[in-house]
Amino acid sequence: MRPLTHNLLSSHVRGATEVRINPVEFNPDFIARMIPKVEWVLLLEAADTLHLVEVPKEPIQGYEHNEEFLRKMHHVLLEVEVLEGTLQCPESGRLFPISRGIPSMLLSDEETET
Amino acid sequence: MSDVQEATNQLLDVNLCENQMSIQVTESGPRSESEHLQVTIGATVPTGFEQTAADEVREKLGSSCKISKDRGKIYFDISVDSLAQVHCLRSVDNLFVVVQEFKDYHFKETKEEVLKDFEDLAGKLPWSDPLKIWKINTSFKKKKTKRRKINPNSSKQKIDNGRGDTTVEKDVKEFTNSVSDSQILDSYENPAIKEEVSTLIGDDLTSCKDETEENSKEEADPEVLKFRVTCNRAGEKHCFSSNEAARDFGGAVQDYFKWKADMTNFDVEVLLNIHDNEIVVGIALTEESLHRRNITHFGPTTLRSTLAYGMLRLCAPQPTDIIVDPMCGTGAIPIEGATEWSNCYHIAGDNNPLAVNRAANNISSLLTKIQVKEGKLSLGLPIDTIQWDICNLPLRTGSVDIIVTDMPFGKRMGSKKRNWNLYPACLREMSRVCRPGTGRAVLLTQDKKCFAKALSGMGHLWRKVHTVWVNIGGLHAAVYLLKRTPQSFFHPSEQDGERCPW
């Protein structure tokens, strides 16, 4: 599971016991356009929990043309893969495992009824 | 314009009238001319997606298409060096090279006369250029067959009669790992194949040594090609059957070429497509084994990738769109998406752990192949897999741009009764995660009644924009394109229930 995927989830990463870095070809246009869709608070949380490089508190002014910034974001969003870890739902506190890169987020029948 | 091209153009416009049965036979020009050979290619596509396929042909090959009245077929012209790229088309099930097209064929009164005409026709068609194309194409296929498992049993269904009065059914393609790998490989391997084309042009057509590798060992004479004729006939007023046409036409073809007829282990497949007054004679460029198998209601449910491609194209993905398949099964749609629209981000999800694992395996084996092919810095595939419940998606509200999925038909997966509850719940949850205003959904289902009912209560969230009628393994299904309205989603407890659309 990549941090970009994590950013779309309503649950947040609580811990990771196995993380892999995969080099991925840098596409500045893709990253620049993706920035507005990123939920920055979640990203900061993930970067912190996963001990990733320093992520600025918010997108830099003129980030579209700032290659250093874009490269950093590219690394943080796409090149990190959480293979084993845990996600937590902020509302219910329920924990979900991540195993072999795949989060398992099924709720039990009881949980879905509430 | 070269002689060949001119002749080809003339032939395409030929209208056959009752008394004039003789057709110009185009002899091949000098070797140097064959490099500029123009050829008409016919392609079968999922019915309903003819326009989508035509768009792809225009985009990738620069050719405009003619969409046939015979559903599920398009025609376009290319130069022979684009032949490799034609195999890259993602919306096309099967390809053939057109030998001759008759737009308004005059059938004689009696069956005997009609069949005699077919026999006479065989020796008068302009075979040589199409056969050149077939030969060039065969050298591509040799590369592919090493990877693709061809099911020998599938030949049993390949009999030389057509499907009677109805148009040919399109069937679900089994999306096993090996097939998916070889399909997806095609898009990566073709630059190498393109080089081969120029070296093959000008080869002596009669040299059949290359083909003998594929022939059965029983074949004594390596120079003699094996062939069969497949006839598809559709129309109310024909006095003959496709079986009879194939038999008599095939007999004449055999006499003309001295080829050997073989229903299962053939080199050349001649196509005789008859749709009312329109006849197209062609030579197949792809194998039909997996596509034309008649599926009963307990066949595989995996979507064939041409349909997945058509569905994705329908929603016009924009760069960095977040595209989610919340019921992905083996991942056919997201995998197609990640390969063709790699500037988008794809998420494959399913509740079934088997499906999720299989999707993940398909993705990782594809990644490995890319890494081997392209070197250590891979492009990566912009796709992730999650196990989740469609009715409780763990996605942030309004975070998804496109939802594209194959909903349970209620035949093999789930049940009609279950759909009654599932469909509204799905649509509701999908409307929550889908971005208001710009978001859209492309949904395939056979349970049209249930879908219509589920949608009817959601006019404030979803607007139906377009419907494509498709045929999935004999079942009449529909692909619905929905647009997400600008209205934000509120939790049902806050909303005043689901009212009918404005």
PDB file of C-alpha atoms in Angstrom, chain B residues 107-253:
ATOM      1  CA  PHE B 107     -28.210 -13.568 -54.513  1.00  0.00           C
ATOM      2  CA  LYS B 108     -29.778 -15.737 -57.178  1.00  0.00           C
ATOM      3  CA  GLU B 109     -33.151 -17.352 -56.682  1.00  0.00           C
ATOM      4  CA  THR B 110     -32.336 -20.956 -55.945  1.00  0.00           C
ATOM      5  CA  LYS B 111     -29.967 -22.460 -53.433  1.00  0.00           C
ATOM      6  CA  GLU B 112     -28.134 -24.395 -56.142  1.00  0.00           C
ATOM      7  CA  GLU B 113     -27.425 -21.219 -58.078  1.00  0.00           C
ATOM      8  CA  VAL B 114     -26.297 -19.276 -55.030  1.00  0.00           C
ATOM      9  CA  LEU B 115     -23.923 -21.999 -53.946  1.00  0.00           C
ATOM     10  CA  LYS B 116     -22.570 -22.351 -57.469  1.00  0.00           C
ATOM     11  CA  ASP B 117     -21.849 -18.620 -57.449  1.00  0.00           C
ATOM     12  CA  PHE B 118     -19.885 -19.021 -54.229  1.00  0.00           C
ATOM     13  CA  GLU B 119     -17.861 -21.794 -55.813  1.00  0.00           C
ATOM     14  CA  ASP B 120     -17.083 -19.613 -58.804  1.00  0.00           C
ATOM     15  CA  LEU B 121     -16.202 -16.727 -56.560  1.00  0.00           C
ATOM     16  CA  ALA B 122     -13.294 -18.485 -54.904  1.00  0.00           C
ATOM     17  CA  GLY B 123     -11.071 -18.422 -57.937  1.00  0.00           C
ATOM     18  CA  LYS B 124     -11.766 -14.815 -58.768  1.00  0.00           C
ATOM     19  CA  LEU B 125     -10.894 -13.055 -55.551  1.00  0.00           C
ATOM     20  CA  PRO B 126      -7.778 -10.916 -55.132  1.00  0.00           C
ATOM     21  CA  TRP B 127      -5.992 -13.249 -52.732  1.00  0.00           C
ATOM     22  CA  SER B 128      -2.350 -12.385 -53.186  1.00  0.00           C
ATOM     23  CA  ASP B 129      -2.017  -9.160 -51.206  1.00  0.00           C
ATOM     24  CA  PRO B 130      -4.133 -10.367 -48.276  1.00  0.00           C
ATOM     25  CA  LEU B 131      -2.086 -13.552 -48.181  1.00  0.00           C
ATOM     26  CA  LYS B 132       1.085 -11.476 -48.032  1.00  0.00           C
ATOM     27  CA  ILE B 133      -0.362  -9.690 -45.028  1.00  0.00           C
ATOM     28  CA  TRP B 134      -1.322 -12.994 -43.479  1.00  0.00           C
ATOM     29  CA  LYS B 135       2.227 -14.252 -43.872  1.00  0.00           C
ATOM     30  CA  ILE B 136       3.746 -11.182 -42.254  1.00  0.00           C
ATOM     31  CA  ASN B 137       1.242 -11.473 -39.474  1.00  0.00           C
ATOM     32  CA  THR B 138       2.037 -15.144 -38.886  1.00  0.00           C
ATOM     33  CA  SER B 139       5.575 -14.239 -37.921  1.00  0.00           C
ATOM     34  CA  PHE B 140       4.213 -12.017 -35.116  1.00  0.00           C
ATOM     35  CA  LYS B 141       1.998 -14.803 -33.847  1.00  0.00           C
ATOM     36  CA  LYS B 142       4.913 -17.166 -33.526  1.00  0.00           C
ATOM     37  CA  LYS B 143       6.389 -14.877 -30.911  1.00  0.00           C
ATOM     38  CA  LYS B 144       3.135 -14.737 -29.017  1.00  0.00           C
ATOM     39  CA  THR B 145       2.260 -18.422 -29.055  1.00  0.00           C
ATOM     40  CA  LYS B 146       5.315 -19.252 -26.999  1.00  0.00           C
ATOM     41  CA  ARG B 147       3.680 -17.512 -24.086  1.00  0.00           C
ATOM     42  CA  ARG B 148       0.027 -17.998 -24.705  1.00  0.00           C
ATOM     43  CA  LYS B 149      -1.482 -21.347 -23.804  1.00  0.00           C
ATOM     44  CA  ILE B 150      -3.714 -22.317 -26.676  1.00  0.00           C
ATOM     45  CA  ASN B 151      -6.462 -24.580 -25.458  1.00  0.00           C
ATOM     46  CA  PRO B 152      -6.678 -27.462 -27.932  1.00  0.00           C
ATOM     47  CA  ASN B 153     -10.168 -28.304 -26.712  1.00  0.00           C
ATOM     48  CA  SER B 154     -11.521 -24.982 -27.813  1.00  0.00           C
ATOM     49  CA  SER B 155     -11.192 -26.142 -31.406  1.00  0.00           C
ATOM     50  CA  LYS B 156     -14.123 -28.461 -30.867  1.00  0.00           C
ATOM     51  CA  GLN B 157     -16.464 -25.514 -31.074  1.00  0.00           C
ATOM     52  CA  LYS B 158     -14.811 -24.267 -34.213  1.00  0.00           C
ATOM     53  CA  ILE B 159     -16.975 -25.841 -36.848  1.00  0.00           C
ATOM     54  CA  ASP B 160     -17.298 -24.328 -40.252  1.00  0.00           C
ATOM     55  CA  ASN B 161     -20.908 -23.383 -40.013  1.00  0.00           C
ATOM     56  CA  GLY B 162     -22.128 -20.102 -38.700  1.00  0.00           C
ATOM     57  CA  ARG B 163     -24.587 -19.255 -36.033  1.00  0.00           C
ATOM     58  CA  GLY B 164     -27.780 -19.392 -38.019  1.00  0.00           C
ATOM     59  CA  ASP B 165     -29.988 -16.381 -38.191  1.00  0.00           C
ATOM     60  CA  THR B 166     -28.635 -14.421 -35.319  1.00  0.00           C
ATOM     61  CA  THR B 167     -25.457 -12.418 -35.314  1.00  0.00           C
ATOM     62  CA  VAL B 168     -22.483 -14.042 -33.737  1.00  0.00           C
ATOM     63  CA  GLU B 169     -22.487 -13.986 -29.966  1.00  0.00           C
ATOM     64  CA  LYS B 170     -19.540 -12.567 -28.155  1.00  0.00           C
ATOM     65  CA  ASP B 171     -18.333 -14.505 -25.215  1.00  0.00           C
ATOM     66  CA  VAL B 172     -16.516 -13.846 -22.004  1.00  0.00           C
ATOM     67  CA  LYS B 173     -12.849 -14.474 -22.263  1.00  0.00           C
ATOM     68  CA  GLU B 174     -11.172 -16.514 -19.560  1.00  0.00           C
ATOM     69  CA  PHE B 175      -8.744 -14.246 -17.840  1.00  0.00           C
ATOM     70  CA  THR B 176      -6.197 -16.765 -16.650  1.00  0.00           C
ATOM     71  CA  ASN B 177      -2.805 -15.517 -15.637  1.00  0.00           C
ATOM     72  CA  SER B 178      -1.051 -16.720 -18.763  1.00  0.00           C
ATOM     73  CA  VAL B 179      -3.513 -15.086 -21.104  1.00  0.00           C
ATOM     74  CA  SER B 180      -3.537 -11.812 -19.212  1.00  0.00           C
ATOM     75  CA  ASP B 181       0.246 -11.781 -19.184  1.00  0.00           C
ATOM     76  CA  SER B 182       0.577 -12.353 -22.880  1.00  0.00           C
ATOM     77  CA  GLN B 183      -2.091  -9.790 -23.652  1.00  0.00           C
ATOM     78  CA  ILE B 184      -0.506  -7.126 -21.554  1.00  0.00           C
ATOM     79  CA  LEU B 185       2.918  -8.079 -22.863  1.00  0.00           C
ATOM     80  CA  ASP B 186       1.748  -7.210 -26.345  1.00  0.00           C
ATOM     81  CA  SER B 187       1.755  -3.518 -25.615  1.00  0.00           C
ATOM     82  CA  TYR B 188       5.335  -3.710 -24.441  1.00  0.00           C
ATOM     83  CA  GLU B 189       6.748  -6.090 -26.991  1.00  0.00           C
ATOM     84  CA  ASN B 190       5.484  -4.446 -30.108  1.00  0.00           C
ATOM     85  CA  PRO B 191       8.279  -1.941 -30.669  1.00  0.00           C
ATOM     86  CA  ALA B 192      10.525  -4.957 -31.191  1.00  0.00           C
ATOM     87  CA  ILE B 193       8.018  -6.600 -33.483  1.00  0.00           C
ATOM     88  CA  LYS B 194       7.755  -3.513 -35.637  1.00  0.00           C
ATOM     89  CA  GLU B 195      11.372  -3.906 -36.635  1.00  0.00           C
ATOM     90  CA  GLU B 196      10.648  -7.362 -37.942  1.00  0.00           C
ATOM     91  CA  VAL B 197       8.030  -6.079 -40.324  1.00  0.00           C
ATOM     92  CA  SER B 198      10.388  -4.253 -42.617  1.00  0.00           C
ATOM     93  CA  THR B 199      12.693  -7.214 -42.957  1.00  0.00           C
ATOM     94  CA  LEU B 200       9.857  -9.526 -43.878  1.00  0.00           C
ATOM     95  CA  ILE B 201       8.319  -7.420 -46.594  1.00  0.00           C
ATOM     96  CA  GLY B 202       9.390  -8.746 -49.925  1.00  0.00           C
ATOM     97  CA  ASP B 203       9.849 -12.309 -48.761  1.00  0.00           C
ATOM     98  CA  ASP B 204       8.773 -14.936 -51.172  1.00  0.00           C
ATOM     99  CA  LEU B 205       5.192 -15.738 -50.367  1.00  0.00           C
ATOM    100  CA  THR B 206       5.481 -19.336 -51.385  1.00  0.00           C
ATOM    101  CA  SER B 207       8.197 -20.129 -48.890  1.00  0.00           C
ATOM    102  CA  CYS B 208       6.339 -21.926 -46.144  1.00  0.00           C
ATOM    103  CA  LYS B 209       9.270 -23.240 -44.175  1.00  0.00           C
ATOM    104  CA  ASP B 210       8.580 -20.983 -41.196  1.00  0.00           C
ATOM    105  CA  GLU B 211       5.077 -22.253 -40.740  1.00  0.00           C
ATOM    106  CA  THR B 212       6.045 -25.879 -40.424  1.00  0.00           C
ATOM    107  CA  GLU B 213       7.082 -25.388 -36.800  1.00  0.00           C
ATOM    108  CA  GLU B 214       3.459 -24.895 -35.876  1.00  0.00           C
ATOM    109  CA  ASN B 215       1.988 -27.576 -38.098  1.00  0.00           C
ATOM    110  CA  SER B 216       1.291 -31.009 -36.803  1.00  0.00           C
ATOM    111  CA  LYS B 217       4.039 -33.501 -37.295  1.00  0.00           C
ATOM    112  CA  GLU B 218       1.824 -35.585 -39.525  1.00  0.00           C
ATOM    113  CA  GLU B 219       2.103 -33.013 -42.289  1.00  0.00           C
ATOM    114  CA  ALA B 220       4.203 -34.630 -44.958  1.00  0.00           C
ATOM    115  CA  ASP B 221       4.495 -31.794 -47.450  1.00  0.00           C
ATOM    116  CA  PRO B 222       5.696 -28.569 -45.758  1.00  0.00           C
ATOM    117  CA  GLU B 223       4.716 -26.441 -48.739  1.00  0.00           C
ATOM    118  CA  VAL B 224       0.999 -27.135 -48.510  1.00  0.00           C
ATOM    119  CA  LEU B 225      -0.952 -24.857 -46.227  1.00  0.00           C
ATOM    120  CA  LYS B 226      -3.854 -26.090 -44.182  1.00  0.00           C
ATOM    121  CA  PHE B 227      -6.990 -24.046 -44.036  1.00  0.00           C
ATOM    122  CA  ARG B 228     -10.571 -23.894 -43.025  1.00  0.00           C
ATOM    123  CA  VAL B 229     -13.503 -21.644 -43.865  1.00  0.00           C
ATOM    124  CA  THR B 230     -15.691 -20.062 -41.215  1.00  0.00           C
ATOM    125  CA  CYS B 231     -18.980 -18.682 -42.423  1.00  0.00           C
ATOM    126  CA  ASN B 232     -21.157 -16.344 -40.387  1.00  0.00           C
ATOM    127  CA  ARG B 233     -24.528 -15.671 -41.888  1.00  0.00           C
ATOM    128  CA  ALA B 234     -27.143 -13.236 -40.684  1.00  0.00           C
ATOM    129  CA  GLY B 235     -30.301 -12.251 -42.511  1.00  0.00           C
ATOM    130  CA  GLU B 236     -33.886 -13.234 -43.073  1.00  0.00           C
ATOM    131  CA  LYS B 237     -33.943 -13.816 -46.788  1.00  0.00           C
ATOM    132  CA  HIS B 238     -31.142 -16.242 -47.504  1.00  0.00           C
ATOM    133  CA  CYS B 239     -32.095 -19.541 -49.060  1.00  0.00           C
ATOM    134  CA  PHE B 240     -28.968 -21.325 -47.892  1.00  0.00           C
ATOM    135  CA  SER B 241     -27.288 -22.084 -44.612  1.00  0.00           C
ATOM    136  CA  SER B 242     -23.879 -20.929 -43.465  1.00  0.00           C
ATOM    137  CA  ASN B 243     -22.863 -24.566 -43.378  1.00  0.00           C
ATOM    138  CA  GLU B 244     -23.618 -25.016 -47.054  1.00  0.00           C
ATOM    139  CA  ALA B 245     -21.929 -21.782 -48.047  1.00  0.00           C
ATOM    140  CA  ALA B 246     -18.790 -22.664 -46.109  1.00  0.00           C
ATOM    141  CA  ARG B 247     -18.716 -26.136 -47.556  1.00  0.00           C
ATOM    142  CA  ASP B 248     -19.058 -25.116 -51.188  1.00  0.00           C
ATOM    143  CA  PHE B 249     -16.931 -22.005 -50.989  1.00  0.00           C
ATOM    144  CA  GLY B 250     -14.330 -23.957 -49.047  1.00  0.00           C
ATOM    145  CA  GLY B 251     -14.314 -26.708 -51.620  1.00  0.00           C
ATOM    146  CA  ALA B 252     -13.604 -24.210 -54.362  1.00  0.00           C
ATOM    147  CA  VAL B 253     -10.861 -22.550 -52.304  1.00  0.00           C
TER     148      VAL B 253
END
